[in-house]
mmCIF file of C-alpha atoms in Angstrom:
data_model
loop_
_atom_site.group_PDB
_atom_site.id
_atom_site.type_symbol
_atom_site.label_atom_id
_atom_site.label_comp_id
_atom_site.label_asym_id
_atom_site.label_seq_id
_atom_site.Cartn_x
_atom_site.Cartn_y
_atom_site.Cartn_z
ATOM 1 C CA MET A 277 58.237 -8.364 216.660
ATOM 2 C CA SER A 278 58.387 -12.165 216.945
ATOM 3 C CA GLU A 279 62.141 -12.506 216.862
ATOM 4 C CA ASN A 280 62.834 -13.955 220.293
ATOM 5 C CA VAL A 281 64.514 -17.363 220.333
ATOM 6 C CA LEU A 282 63.424 -19.787 223.048
ATOM 7 C CA ILE A 283 66.049 -22.338 224.144
ATOM 8 C CA ILE A 284 64.896 -25.443 226.030
ATOM 9 C CA THR A 285 67.778 -27.221 227.776
ATOM 10 C CA ASN A 286 69.466 -27.717 231.154
ATOM 11 C CA SER A 287 71.945 -25.661 233.145
ATOM 12 C CA ALA A 288 74.954 -27.837 232.195
ATOM 13 C CA ASP A 289 74.579 -27.302 228.436
ATOM 14 C CA LEU A 290 77.695 -25.615 227.043
ATOM 15 C CA HIS A 291 76.116 -25.527 223.569
ATOM 16 C CA ALA A 292 73.352 -23.303 224.923
ATOM 17 C CA ASP A 293 75.837 -21.091 226.807
ATOM 18 C CA ILE A 294 77.639 -20.331 223.561
ATOM 19 C CA MET A 295 74.413 -19.923 221.563
ATOM 20 C CA VAL A 296 72.957 -17.401 224.034
ATOM 21 C CA SER A 297 76.077 -15.241 223.693
ATOM 22 C CA LEU A 298 76.119 -15.613 219.903
ATOM 23 C CA LEU A 299 72.469 -14.658 219.499
ATOM 24 C CA ARG A 300 72.920 -11.600 221.700
ATOM 25 C CA ASP A 301 75.892 -10.512 219.603
ATOM 26 C CA LYS A 302 73.624 -10.753 216.554
ATOM 27 C CA GLY A 303 70.988 -8.547 218.175
ATOM 28 C CA VAL A 304 68.514 -11.332 218.911
ATOM 29 C CA HIS A 305 66.847 -11.900 222.288
ATOM 30 C CA PRO A 306 67.284 -15.471 223.579
ATOM 31 C CA PHE A 307 65.164 -16.733 226.454
ATOM 32 C CA ARG A 308 66.520 -19.876 228.083
ATOM 33 C CA ILE A 309 64.559 -22.402 230.110
ATOM 34 C CA ASN A 310 66.804 -24.720 232.107
ATOM 35 C CA LEU A 311 64.525 -27.649 232.860
ATOM 36 C CA ASP A 312 66.516 -28.587 235.966
ATOM 37 C CA ALA A 313 65.402 -25.232 237.456
ATOM 38 C CA PHE A 314 61.845 -25.452 236.121
ATOM 39 C CA PRO A 315 59.291 -24.571 237.401
ATOM 40 C CA ARG A 316 61.046 -23.464 240.612
ATOM 41 C CA ASP A 317 62.765 -20.435 239.058
ATOM 42 C CA PHE A 318 59.976 -19.477 236.645
ATOM 43 C CA GLU A 319 56.540 -17.896 236.708
ATOM 44 C CA ILE A 320 54.110 -19.227 234.106
ATOM 45 C CA ASN A 321 50.967 -17.461 232.970
ATOM 46 C CA LYS A 322 48.592 -18.720 230.277
ATOM 47 C CA GLU A 323 45.140 -17.288 229.620
ATOM 48 C CA ILE A 324 42.405 -17.976 227.093
ATOM 49 C CA HIS A 325 39.665 -15.317 226.826
ATOM 50 C CA GLN A 326 37.068 -15.246 224.060
ATOM 51 C CA ASN A 327 39.185 -17.608 221.971
ATOM 52 C CA GLN A 328 42.233 -15.386 222.365
ATOM 53 C CA PHE A 329 45.376 -17.034 223.738
ATOM 54 C CA ARG A 330 48.020 -15.233 225.818
ATOM 55 C CA ALA A 331 51.007 -16.787 227.555
ATOM 56 C CA SER A 332 54.240 -15.657 229.130
ATOM 57 C CA ILE A 333 57.106 -17.054 231.178
ATOM 58 C CA ARG A 334 59.222 -15.020 233.579
ATOM 59 C CA HIS A 335 62.625 -16.058 234.890
ATOM 60 C CA ILE A 336 62.472 -14.981 238.517
ATOM 61 C CA PRO A 337 66.220 -14.646 239.350
ATOM 62 C CA SER A 338 66.944 -12.396 236.363
ATOM 63 C CA SER A 339 63.498 -10.748 236.102
ATOM 64 C CA THR A 340 63.525 -11.447 232.351
ATOM 65 C CA GLU A 341 60.250 -12.355 230.685
ATOM 66 C CA VAL A 342 59.093 -13.550 227.291
ATOM 67 C CA ASP A 343 55.643 -13.214 225.784
ATOM 68 C CA PHE A 344 54.804 -16.227 223.636
ATOM 69 C CA LYS A 345 53.554 -14.025 220.805
ATOM 70 C CA ASP A 346 57.124 -12.722 220.533
ATOM 71 C CA ILE A 347 58.750 -16.148 220.129
ATOM 72 C CA GLY A 348 59.776 -16.741 216.536
ATOM 73 C CA ALA A 349 62.023 -19.795 216.924
ATOM 74 C CA VAL A 350 62.623 -22.600 219.414
ATOM 75 C CA TRP A 351 65.803 -24.625 219.859
ATOM 76 C CA THR A 352 65.238 -27.810 221.837
ATOM 77 C CA ARG A 353 68.487 -29.121 223.265
ATOM 78 C CA LYS A 354 68.662 -31.249 226.398
ATOM 79 C CA PRO A 355 66.166 -32.731 228.865
ATOM 80 C CA ALA A 356 66.415 -32.681 232.665
ATOM 81 C CA ASP A 357 64.377 -33.586 235.711
ATOM 82 C CA PHE A 358 62.133 -30.812 236.985
ATOM 83 C CA THR A 359 62.926 -28.995 240.238
ATOM 84 C CA PHE A 360 60.238 -27.700 242.588
ATOM 85 C CA LEU A 361 60.115 -25.069 245.308
ATOM 86 C CA SER A 362 59.701 -27.695 248.032
ATOM 87 C CA GLU A 363 62.582 -30.135 248.325
ATOM 88 C CA ASP A 364 60.732 -32.538 250.631
ATOM 89 C CA LEU A 365 57.871 -33.701 248.394
ATOM 90 C CA ILE A 366 56.825 -37.262 249.142
ATOM 91 C CA ASN A 367 56.960 -39.740 246.255
ATOM 92 C CA GLN A 368 53.332 -39.353 245.184
ATOM 93 C CA GLU A 369 53.500 -35.566 245.403
ATOM 94 C CA LYS A 370 56.679 -35.588 243.305
ATOM 95 C CA ALA A 371 55.105 -37.953 240.759
ATOM 96 C CA TYR A 372 52.044 -35.723 240.414
ATOM 97 C CA ALA A 373 54.158 -32.548 240.243
ATOM 98 C CA ASP A 374 56.295 -34.063 237.467
ATOM 99 C CA GLN A 375 53.259 -35.161 235.457
ATOM 100 C CA GLU A 376 51.454 -31.866 235.850
ATOM 101 C CA THR A 377 54.518 -29.768 235.014
ATOM 102 C CA ASP A 378 55.235 -31.855 231.927
ATOM 103 C CA HIS A 379 51.630 -31.406 230.806
ATOM 104 C CA VAL A 380 51.740 -27.652 231.393
ATOM 105 C CA LEU A 381 55.077 -27.182 229.625
ATOM 106 C CA ASN A 382 54.051 -29.183 226.577
ATOM 107 C CA SER A 383 50.688 -27.402 226.429
ATOM 108 C CA LEU A 384 52.627 -24.151 226.211
ATOM 109 C CA LEU A 385 55.280 -25.277 223.760
ATOM 110 C CA TYR A 386 52.986 -27.112 221.366
ATOM 111 C CA SER A 387 50.819 -24.005 221.093
ATOM 112 C CA LEU A 388 53.708 -22.145 219.433
ATOM 113 C CA ASP A 389 53.437 -21.594 215.700
ATOM 114 C CA CYS A 390 57.052 -20.789 214.864
ATOM 115 C CA TYR A 391 60.344 -22.185 213.563
ATOM 116 C CA TRP A 392 61.579 -25.266 215.414
ATOM 117 C CA MET A 393 64.952 -26.939 215.603
ATOM 118 C CA ASN A 394 63.683 -29.558 216.385
ATOM 119 C CA HIS A 395 59.989 -29.924 217.261
ATOM 120 C CA PRO A 396 59.583 -32.398 220.157
ATOM 121 C CA LEU A 397 57.081 -34.495 218.209
ATOM 122 C CA ALA A 398 59.537 -34.793 215.316
ATOM 123 C CA VAL A 399 62.326 -35.715 217.743
ATOM 124 C CA ARG A 400 60.207 -38.410 219.339
ATOM 125 C CA SER A 401 59.325 -39.942 215.981
ATOM 126 C CA ALA A 402 63.031 -40.075 215.047
ATOM 127 C CA LEU A 403 64.466 -41.676 218.195
ATOM 128 C CA TRP A 404 63.925 -45.356 217.489
ATOM 129 C CA LYS A 405 67.025 -47.124 216.151
ATOM 130 C CA GLY A 406 65.109 -50.178 214.965
ATOM 131 C CA GLU A 407 62.870 -48.001 212.806
ATOM 132 C CA GLN A 408 65.791 -45.852 211.637
ATOM 133 C CA SER A 409 67.531 -48.883 210.131
ATOM 134 C CA ILE A 410 64.455 -49.851 208.125
ATOM 135 C CA ARG A 411 64.004 -46.305 206.847
ATOM 136 C CA ALA A 412 67.699 -45.950 206.030
ATOM 137 C CA ALA A 413 67.648 -49.184 204.002
ATOM 138 C CA LYS A 414 64.592 -47.986 202.065
ATOM 139 C CA MET A 415 66.435 -44.744 201.279
ATOM 140 C CA GLY A 416 69.446 -46.545 199.820
ATOM 141 C CA PHE A 417 71.851 -46.825 202.759
ATOM 142 C CA LYS A 418 73.696 -50.060 203.444
ATOM 143 C CA ILE A 419 72.956 -51.220 206.995
ATOM 144 C CA PRO A 420 74.496 -53.953 209.166
ATOM 145 C CA MET A 421 72.776 -57.275 209.785
ATOM 146 C CA SER A 422 70.873 -56.692 213.025
ATOM 147 C CA LEU A 423 68.833 -58.558 215.610
ATOM 148 C CA ILE A 424 66.515 -57.284 218.339
ATOM 149 C CA THR A 425 65.344 -60.130 220.555
ATOM 150 C CA ASN A 426 64.729 -61.576 224.002
ATOM 151 C CA LYS A 427 65.113 -65.155 222.703
ATOM 152 C CA PRO A 428 68.488 -66.726 223.566
ATOM 153 C CA GLU A 429 68.207 -69.219 220.696
ATOM 154 C CA SER A 430 67.807 -66.330 218.231
ATOM 155 C CA VAL A 431 71.060 -64.798 219.503
ATOM 156 C CA ARG A 432 72.894 -68.093 219.068
ATOM 157 C CA GLN A 433 71.532 -68.471 215.544
ATOM 158 C CA PHE A 434 72.454 -64.875 214.673
ATOM 159 C CA VAL A 435 76.046 -65.371 215.879
ATOM 160 C CA GLU A 436 76.304 -68.468 213.699
ATOM 161 C CA GLU A 437 74.897 -66.668 210.643
ATOM 162 C CA VAL A 438 77.147 -63.625 210.981
ATOM 163 C CA LYS A 439 80.323 -65.767 211.208
ATOM 164 C CA ASP A 440 82.453 -62.735 211.993
ATOM 165 C CA GLU A 441 82.253 -60.690 215.180
ATOM 166 C CA VAL A 442 78.936 -59.523 216.647
ATOM 167 C CA ILE A 443 78.418 -56.406 218.748
ATOM 168 C CA PHE A 444 75.915 -55.474 221.442
ATOM 169 C CA LYS A 445 74.840 -51.890 222.028
ATOM 170 C CA ALA A 446 72.133 -50.193 224.027
ATOM 171 C CA MET A 447 69.276 -48.737 221.987
ATOM 172 C CA SER A 448 68.011 -46.141 224.454
ATOM 173 C CA SER A 449 71.099 -44.867 226.296
ATOM 174 C CA PRO A 450 74.717 -46.013 226.741
ATOM 175 C CA PHE A 451 74.420 -45.009 230.415
ATOM 176 C CA LEU A 452 72.287 -48.116 231.098
ATOM 177 C CA GLY A 453 69.839 -46.175 233.229
ATOM 178 C CA ALA A 454 72.535 -44.772 235.551
ATOM 179 C CA GLU A 455 71.317 -41.227 234.858
ATOM 180 C CA LYS A 456 67.880 -42.172 236.211
ATOM 181 C CA VAL A 457 68.958 -43.268 239.700
ATOM 182 C CA ALA A 458 70.859 -41.745 242.608
ATOM 183 C CA GLU A 459 74.651 -42.023 242.488
ATOM 184 C CA ASP A 460 74.739 -44.441 245.437
ATOM 185 C CA GLU A 461 72.292 -46.701 243.559
ATOM 186 C CA GLN A 462 74.367 -46.935 240.372
ATOM 187 C CA VAL A 463 75.808 -50.368 239.638
ATOM 188 C CA VAL A 464 77.558 -49.328 236.416
ATOM 189 C CA THR A 465 77.696 -45.913 234.763
ATOM 190 C CA GLY A 466 77.528 -47.038 231.161
ATOM 191 C CA LEU A 467 78.551 -49.396 228.400
ATOM 192 C CA GLY A 468 79.738 -48.525 224.922
ATOM 193 C CA THR A 469 79.483 -50.680 221.836
ATOM 194 C CA THR A 470 80.787 -54.099 222.905
ATOM 195 C CA ILE A 471 82.075 -57.146 221.023
ATOM 196 C CA VAL A 472 80.114 -60.240 222.064
ATOM 197 C CA THR A 473 82.530 -62.828 223.468
ATOM 198 C CA GLU A 474 82.250 -66.499 224.394
ATOM 199 C CA ASP A 475 81.907 -65.427 228.022
ATOM 200 C CA HIS A 476 78.925 -63.279 227.089
ATOM 201 C CA MET A 477 77.367 -66.202 225.238
ATOM 202 C CA GLN A 478 77.618 -68.295 228.380
ATOM 203 C CA ASN A 479 75.109 -65.858 229.893
ATOM 204 C CA VAL A 480 72.945 -65.428 226.795
ATOM 205 C CA ALA A 481 69.832 -66.512 228.732
ATOM 206 C CA SER A 482 69.883 -63.071 230.386
ATOM 207 C CA VAL A 483 68.376 -61.549 227.227
ATOM 208 C CA LYS A 484 65.052 -62.990 228.455
ATOM 209 C CA GLU A 485 64.957 -60.128 230.950
ATOM 210 C CA VAL A 486 65.185 -57.255 228.436
ATOM 211 C CA PRO A 487 65.176 -57.365 224.615
ATOM 212 C CA CYS A 488 68.713 -56.672 223.344
ATOM 213 C CA TYR A 489 70.170 -55.186 220.181
ATOM 214 C CA PHE A 490 72.870 -57.077 218.270
ATOM 215 C CA GLN A 491 74.629 -56.233 215.000
ATOM 216 C CA GLU A 492 77.311 -57.703 212.822
ATOM 217 C CA TYR A 493 80.570 -55.870 213.447
ATOM 218 C CA ILE A 494 81.500 -53.802 210.393
ATOM 219 C CA ALA A 495 85.212 -53.437 209.650
ATOM 220 C CA LYS A 496 86.153 -49.763 209.534
ATOM 221 C CA LYS A 497 88.521 -47.762 207.410
ATOM 222 C CA PHE A 498 87.307 -44.702 209.309
ATOM 223 C CA GLU A 499 84.047 -43.241 210.591
ATOM 224 C CA LEU A 500 81.978 -40.200 209.734
ATOM 225 C CA ARG A 501 79.929 -37.889 211.924
ATOM 226 C CA VAL A 502 77.580 -36.181 209.476
ATOM 227 C CA THR A 503 75.777 -33.213 211.022
ATOM 228 C CA ILE A 504 72.758 -31.790 209.226
ATOM 229 C CA ILE A 505 71.728 -28.222 210.043
ATOM 230 C CA GLY A 506 68.873 -27.110 207.813
ATOM 231 C CA GLU A 507 70.192 -27.573 204.280
ATOM 232 C CA HIS A 508 73.837 -27.629 205.363
ATOM 233 C CA VAL A 509 75.788 -30.903 205.594
ATOM 234 C CA PHE A 510 78.962 -31.064 207.703
ATOM 235 C CA ALA A 511 80.865 -34.347 207.351
ATOM 236 C CA ALA A 512 83.743 -35.016 209.769
ATOM 237 C CA LYS A 513 86.154 -37.878 209.128
ATOM 238 C CA ILE A 514 87.051 -39.650 212.373
ATOM 239 C CA ASP A 515 90.194 -41.808 212.230
ATOM 240 C CA SER A 516 88.883 -44.121 214.930
ATOM 241 C CA GLN A 517 91.216 -46.957 213.923
ATOM 242 C CA GLN A 518 94.256 -44.953 215.052
ATOM 243 C CA SER A 519 93.736 -46.022 218.674
ATOM 244 C CA GLU A 520 92.741 -49.253 220.379
ATOM 245 C CA LEU A 521 90.478 -47.158 222.606
ATOM 246 C CA THR A 522 88.284 -46.062 219.696
ATOM 247 C CA LYS A 523 88.382 -48.982 217.259
ATOM 248 C CA ILE A 524 85.028 -50.354 218.427
ATOM 249 C CA ASP A 525 83.409 -47.132 219.707
ATOM 250 C CA PHE A 526 84.917 -43.740 218.813
ATOM 251 C CA ARG A 527 83.326 -42.032 221.836
ATOM 252 C CA ASP A 528 86.380 -42.419 224.082
ATOM 253 C CA PHE A 529 87.579 -38.824 224.032
ATOM 254 C CA SER A 530 90.713 -39.620 226.009
ATOM 255 C CA ALA A 531 92.197 -41.006 222.781
ATOM 256 C CA GLU A 532 94.041 -38.611 220.509
ATOM 257 C CA ILE A 533 92.644 -39.415 217.089
ATOM 258 C CA GLN A 534 92.369 -37.191 214.060
ATOM 259 C CA TYR A 535 89.205 -35.385 212.997
ATOM 260 C CA GLU A 536 89.106 -33.575 209.666
ATOM 261 C CA PRO A 537 86.613 -32.384 207.047
ATOM 262 C CA PHE A 538 85.457 -35.031 204.582
ATOM 263 C CA ASP A 539 84.018 -34.478 201.103
ATOM 264 C CA LEU A 540 80.887 -36.563 200.777
ATOM 265 C CA THR A 541 79.661 -37.322 197.289
ATOM 266 C CA ASP A 542 76.745 -35.184 196.192
ATOM 267 C CA GLU A 543 74.554 -38.283 196.195
ATOM 268 C CA MET A 544 75.462 -39.108 199.800
ATOM 269 C CA LYS A 545 74.934 -35.491 200.910
ATOM 270 C CA VAL A 546 71.424 -35.549 199.469
ATOM 271 C CA ARG A 547 70.699 -38.942 201.015
ATOM 272 C CA CYS A 548 71.809 -37.839 204.487
ATOM 273 C CA ARG A 549 69.875 -34.582 204.284
ATOM 274 C CA ASP A 550 66.770 -36.318 202.964
ATOM 275 C CA PHE A 551 66.943 -38.902 205.746
ATOM 276 C CA VAL A 552 66.974 -36.240 208.474
ATOM 277 C CA HIS A 553 64.296 -34.156 206.767
ATOM 278 C CA SER A 554 62.073 -37.217 206.324
ATOM 279 C CA TYR A 555 61.301 -36.913 210.056
ATOM 280 C CA ASP A 556 60.563 -33.159 209.733
ATOM 281 C CA LEU A 557 63.819 -32.515 211.558
ATOM 282 C CA GLN A 558 66.026 -29.508 210.891
ATOM 283 C CA TYR A 559 68.939 -31.010 212.799
ATOM 284 C CA GLY A 560 70.475 -34.462 212.985
ATOM 285 C CA ALA A 561 73.821 -36.045 213.889
ATOM 286 C CA MET A 562 74.434 -39.181 211.832
ATOM 287 C CA ASP A 563 77.039 -41.884 212.457
ATOM 288 C CA ILE A 564 78.306 -43.671 209.364
ATOM 289 C CA ILE A 565 81.100 -46.215 208.841
ATOM 290 C CA VAL A 566 83.344 -46.191 205.779
ATOM 291 C CA THR A 567 84.614 -49.726 205.213
ATOM 292 C CA PRO A 568 88.043 -50.732 203.828
ATOM 293 C CA GLU A 569 86.195 -51.217 200.523
ATOM 294 C CA ASP A 570 84.955 -47.600 200.707
ATOM 295 C CA GLU A 571 81.326 -48.573 201.300
ATOM 296 C CA TYR A 572 79.149 -46.302 203.438
ATOM 297 C CA VAL A 573 77.289 -48.119 206.225
ATOM 298 C CA PHE A 574 74.564 -46.317 208.190
ATOM 299 C CA LEU A 575 74.571 -46.782 211.961
ATOM 300 C CA GLU A 576 72.161 -44.222 213.430
ATOM 301 C CA ASN A 577 70.913 -40.651 213.528
ATOM 302 C CA ASN A 578 70.638 -38.716 216.787
ATOM 303 C CA PRO A 579 68.146 -35.821 216.519
ATOM 304 C CA GLY A 580 69.677 -34.208 219.607
ATOM 305 C CA GLY A 581 73.281 -35.274 219.124
ATOM 306 C CA GLU A 582 76.249 -33.213 220.278
ATOM 307 C CA PHE A 583 78.137 -31.160 217.708
ATOM 308 C CA LEU A 584 80.357 -28.772 219.665
ATOM 309 C CA PHE A 585 83.095 -31.385 220.106
ATOM 310 C CA VAL A 586 83.218 -31.806 216.318
ATOM 311 C CA GLN A 587 83.476 -28.057 215.751
ATOM 312 C CA GLN A 588 86.253 -27.823 218.335
ATOM 313 C CA LEU A 589 88.190 -30.607 216.610
ATOM 314 C CA VAL A 590 87.425 -29.359 213.092
ATOM 315 C CA PRO A 591 87.750 -25.551 213.393
ATOM 316 C CA GLU A 592 86.805 -25.078 209.728
ATOM 317 C CA PHE A 593 83.246 -26.077 210.573
ATOM 318 C CA ASN A 594 81.055 -23.131 211.575
ATOM 319 C CA MET A 595 78.156 -25.210 212.873
ATOM 320 C CA MET A 596 77.273 -22.991 215.831
ATOM 321 C CA GLU A 597 77.164 -19.917 213.615
ATOM 322 C CA THR A 598 75.140 -21.789 210.985
ATOM 323 C CA LEU A 599 72.617 -22.978 213.549
ATOM 324 C CA ALA A 600 72.292 -19.482 215.000
ATOM 325 C CA ASP A 601 71.637 -18.078 211.531
ATOM 326 C CA TYR A 602 68.896 -20.648 210.923
ATOM 327 C CA LEU A 603 67.213 -19.747 214.213
ATOM 328 C CA ILE A 604 67.393 -16.041 213.390
ATOM 329 C CA LYS A 605 66.179 -16.521 209.818
ATOM 330 C CA GLY A 606 63.359 -18.778 211.029
ATOM 331 C CA ALA A 607 62.317 -16.231 213.656
ATOM 332 C CA LYS A 608 62.330 -13.381 211.142
ATOM 333 C CA CYS A 609 60.301 -15.398 208.639
ATOM 334 C CA TYR A 610 57.731 -16.085 211.343
ATOM 335 C CA SER A 611 57.725 -12.430 212.347
ATOM 336 C CA SER A 612 57.041 -11.301 208.777
ATOM 337 C CA LYS A 613 53.943 -13.516 208.640
ATOM 338 C CA ASN A 614 52.450 -11.956 211.743
#
């Protein structure tokens, strides 16, 4: 039976901890690969004989093993740096080991014909915020005026055109690369969405170093985190304007602001779902502003965005259970075909 669920993540993923327990309670066999212990804690075996493919992975500490023919669904969650048996690899050895392990892992995963939430290729196609905005506009969303540039004069012109406030935000990661270097090499640990000030404009020439992302600041009545799981749409209203800490960027979880369910219009539900599905994704976490004039403004969609914090703050949402059911249903559908 092909009803095993493979979970690709790292050892610090609380979402995966809960999902493993939930799947077991439902009688399904999860097999978890923590990439920060891979390949050190795993044995990999892949064979091709007379056009027949066989593969398996064994978790050494627990002696659990999964045959790839028995995997019916895959949940991709969080990346991590690989860990190897030898801790003293020189730089070139480490670089080669990383490249080879990545190649091996993807060769294994991409060979799976099963249910995915989400397939890595679909995730990669959906990551790019500049492309997301264009697609969202084509699908009927209102989007902010935006500029991506490494030309200081373009920034100055954009600030003049916008008239109101302009924001800067990182496109790749709010951690500004801090997660990629050793702790003693970190200069800053991150930067949230930031209002561009006169002081910043005094140093606008620095955009020549790296192209930067600017947007007009959109006044907020409140914000929405819209989570798509399969066909289900969970919209959480975030009263970010209740606190000075979250007015610009709601991701300061030290602030006590209200989260509650929000009834999207049927048209907006369909639009959000269609946007996520347009990338062949089964999961997406969308950030949307609702203006004082009750207009919806699209900001971005994260194909690997967090959702547990929303479920904890909005207990009515059963997102973890819904996601588990999709994985189980997907695995059973795959099993019935084989």
